């Protein structure tokens, strides 16, 4: 409970620490050990601030008291840097500068291929912004950067998730709700004899503030649409969780019904 992720819209919002959505991780065992405990602090609060579109990240660690006797307190920043591959910022000024440059990155994403678009769902009587799924294709210069920004979060929300070893066969689907990143799906391309290929869905995550809006299904549908467009031999899922299997079953059922005469 000491660790909280916060989405932040821009530099001004961060300056006042105005969150656009806060949530706790589901899993921390790969970072803090099997007991998921941080040792050596009283009144600990760890806040990770994420730009709501680019996912550039900054960490703040605050506590009332730090142990000086016995076992050395955990080096929280060092442990957190592992899933973030040492890209987790610790300088607030540097993070503010990154936030001020986010519009350029968002403009670049807007130029990428669109897989689907959709009207925003209604949540608690309010309409959410419209959105869409964007493809960051293999061999694109942005693919590696986007993977490095989104993969760390999967370590905290997907049981048994792992960081990918990047090569040019990886690509990413981004689900945007308005100007905010709501979900991400990583895909790997395999060769299939003699002249086709198959897609493997590696990991899929809908961020907690955007869950229960049907976005997981929209990502699965986008994967299937991409596979059909490319005439892929098949689509496989890497070590699917029960939730992932349910999503895939629902998407398959919708597709069968839509194709029925």
Short mmCIF file of C-alpha atoms in Angstrom, two decimals, residues 12-174:
data_model
loop_
_atom_site.label_atom_id
_atom_site.label_comp_id
_atom_site.label_asym_id
_atom_site.label_seq_id
_atom_site.Cartn_x
_atom_site.Cartn_y
_atom_site.Cartn_z
CA UNK A 12 1.27 22.44 -14.42
CA UNK A 13 -0.68 19.51 -12.99
CA UNK A 14 2.52 17.92 -11.71
CA UNK A 15 3.62 21.15 -10.05
CA UNK A 16 0.48 21.02 -7.90
CA UNK A 17 0.60 17.21 -7.72
CA UNK A 18 -2.84 17.02 -9.33
CA UNK A 19 -3.40 13.39 -10.32
CA UNK A 20 -5.56 12.39 -13.28
CA UNK A 21 -5.90 8.93 -11.76
CA UNK A 22 -4.15 7.13 -8.89
CA UNK A 23 -3.87 3.38 -8.32
CA UNK A 24 -1.91 0.78 -6.38
CA UNK A 25 -0.03 -2.14 -7.98
CA UNK A 26 -1.47 -5.63 -8.04
CA UNK A 27 1.90 -7.37 -7.75
CA UNK A 28 5.24 -6.24 -6.33
CA UNK A 29 6.96 -9.59 -5.74
CA UNK A 30 9.28 -9.23 -8.75
CA UNK A 31 10.57 -5.94 -7.33
CA UNK A 32 10.43 -6.28 -3.54
CA UNK A 33 10.60 -10.07 -3.09
CA UNK A 34 8.08 -12.83 -2.47
CA UNK A 35 6.78 -11.25 0.76
CA UNK A 36 6.14 -7.96 -1.10
CA UNK A 37 7.50 -5.96 1.83
CA UNK A 38 9.73 -2.86 1.96
CA UNK A 39 11.96 -2.98 5.02
CA UNK A 40 13.50 -0.26 7.16
CA UNK A 41 10.96 2.57 7.08
CA UNK A 42 8.09 3.96 9.12
CA UNK A 43 5.37 6.05 7.49
CA UNK A 44 6.66 5.21 4.02
CA UNK A 45 5.07 6.70 0.92
CA UNK A 46 6.36 5.91 -2.58
CA UNK A 47 4.76 7.84 -5.43
CA UNK A 48 5.46 7.14 -9.10
CA UNK A 49 4.19 9.87 -11.42
CA UNK A 50 3.49 8.92 -15.04
CA UNK A 51 2.67 11.21 -17.92
CA UNK A 52 -0.82 10.13 -18.96
CA UNK A 53 0.18 9.63 -22.62
CA UNK A 54 3.93 9.07 -22.89
CA UNK A 55 4.36 7.14 -19.59
CA UNK A 56 7.65 8.87 -18.75
CA UNK A 57 8.06 8.29 -15.02
CA UNK A 58 9.30 10.04 -11.88
CA UNK A 59 9.62 8.60 -8.36
CA UNK A 60 9.26 10.34 -5.00
CA UNK A 61 10.10 8.57 -1.75
CA UNK A 62 8.96 10.04 1.57
CA UNK A 63 8.99 8.58 5.08
CA UNK A 64 8.64 9.58 8.72
CA UNK A 65 11.60 7.56 9.93
CA UNK A 66 14.37 5.40 8.47
CA UNK A 67 16.04 2.59 10.43
CA UNK A 68 19.63 3.20 11.47
CA UNK A 69 20.25 -0.02 13.39
CA UNK A 70 20.15 -3.66 12.31
CA UNK A 71 19.35 -4.62 8.74
CA UNK A 72 20.04 -1.92 6.17
CA UNK A 73 16.82 -0.37 4.81
CA UNK A 74 15.86 -1.35 1.28
CA UNK A 75 17.18 0.93 -1.44
CA UNK A 76 13.75 1.66 -2.91
CA UNK A 77 14.87 3.71 -5.88
CA UNK A 78 17.47 1.12 -6.85
CA UNK A 79 14.92 -1.70 -6.68
CA UNK A 80 12.36 0.28 -8.68
CA UNK A 81 14.91 1.11 -11.36
CA UNK A 82 15.16 -2.58 -12.32
CA UNK A 83 11.80 -2.90 -14.12
CA UNK A 84 12.17 0.64 -15.45
CA UNK A 85 15.65 -0.19 -16.85
CA UNK A 86 17.13 2.84 -15.06
CA UNK A 87 14.81 5.30 -16.84
CA UNK A 88 12.85 6.19 -13.70
CA UNK A 89 13.54 9.87 -13.06
CA UNK A 90 14.49 11.12 -9.61
CA UNK A 91 14.95 14.80 -10.50
CA UNK A 92 11.65 16.72 -10.43
CA UNK A 93 13.00 19.46 -12.70
CA UNK A 94 14.05 16.90 -15.32
CA UNK A 95 10.60 15.30 -15.16
CA UNK A 96 8.92 18.68 -15.58
CA UNK A 97 11.06 19.28 -18.67
CA UNK A 98 10.03 15.88 -20.06
CA UNK A 99 6.39 16.78 -19.46
CA UNK A 100 6.81 20.04 -21.34
CA UNK A 101 8.07 18.09 -24.37
CA UNK A 102 5.26 15.50 -24.30
CA UNK A 103 3.18 17.22 -26.97
CA UNK A 104 5.84 16.51 -29.60
CA UNK A 105 5.82 12.81 -28.70
CA UNK A 106 2.02 12.71 -28.80
CA UNK A 107 2.03 14.37 -32.23
CA UNK A 108 4.39 11.66 -33.48
CA UNK A 109 2.10 8.92 -32.15
CA UNK A 110 -0.85 10.57 -33.92
CA UNK A 111 0.93 9.98 -37.25
CA UNK A 112 1.11 6.21 -36.70
CA UNK A 113 -1.34 3.78 -38.39
CA UNK A 114 -4.83 3.59 -36.89
CA UNK A 115 -6.28 0.10 -36.41
CA UNK A 116 -9.68 1.10 -35.04
CA UNK A 117 -11.67 3.99 -33.61
CA UNK A 118 -14.56 3.95 -31.16
CA UNK A 119 -16.98 6.19 -29.30
CA UNK A 120 -16.23 6.64 -25.63
CA UNK A 121 -18.21 4.44 -23.23
CA UNK A 122 -20.51 5.86 -20.56
CA UNK A 123 -19.20 5.48 -17.01
CA UNK A 124 -21.29 6.51 -14.00
CA UNK A 125 -23.58 8.45 -16.28
CA UNK A 126 -20.77 10.39 -17.95
CA UNK A 127 -19.50 9.87 -21.48
CA UNK A 128 -15.78 9.16 -21.76
CA UNK A 129 -13.77 10.70 -24.61
CA UNK A 130 -13.74 8.83 -27.90
CA UNK A 131 -10.66 6.76 -28.58
CA UNK A 132 -8.89 4.36 -30.84
CA UNK A 133 -6.19 1.74 -31.20
CA UNK A 134 -2.92 2.77 -32.84
CA UNK A 135 -0.22 0.48 -34.19
CA UNK A 136 3.44 1.13 -33.46
CA UNK A 137 4.81 -1.13 -36.20
CA UNK A 138 7.93 -3.27 -36.15
CA UNK A 139 11.15 -1.55 -37.20
CA UNK A 140 9.65 1.82 -36.31
CA UNK A 141 12.11 4.01 -34.36
CA UNK A 142 9.44 4.60 -31.69
CA UNK A 143 8.75 0.93 -30.96
CA UNK A 144 11.69 0.35 -28.63
CA UNK A 145 11.05 3.60 -26.72
CA UNK A 146 7.35 2.85 -26.24
CA UNK A 147 8.12 -0.69 -25.06
CA UNK A 148 10.59 0.71 -22.52
CA UNK A 149 7.91 3.08 -21.20
CA UNK A 150 5.01 0.60 -21.00
CA UNK A 151 6.62 -2.75 -20.17
CA UNK A 152 7.63 -1.74 -16.60
CA UNK A 153 3.98 -1.27 -15.64
CA UNK A 154 3.16 -4.81 -16.70
CA UNK A 155 5.52 -6.08 -14.00
CA UNK A 156 3.17 -4.56 -11.41
CA UNK A 157 -0.16 -5.62 -12.92
CA UNK A 158 0.35 -8.95 -14.72
CA UNK A 159 1.27 -11.98 -12.63
CA UNK A 160 4.52 -13.44 -13.93
CA UNK A 161 5.12 -10.66 -16.47
CA UNK A 162 8.64 -10.23 -17.85
CA UNK A 163 10.49 -7.53 -19.73
CA UNK A 164 10.94 -8.25 -23.43
CA UNK A 165 14.28 -8.60 -25.15
CA UNK A 166 13.79 -6.15 -27.96
CA UNK A 167 14.37 -6.99 -31.61
CA UNK A 168 12.78 -5.71 -34.82
CA UNK A 169 9.95 -8.27 -34.79
CA UNK A 170 8.20 -6.58 -31.86
CA UNK A 171 5.33 -4.15 -32.34
CA UNK A 172 2.86 -2.47 -30.01
CA UNK A 173 -0.82 -1.58 -29.99
CA UNK A 174 -1.74 1.54 -28.00
#
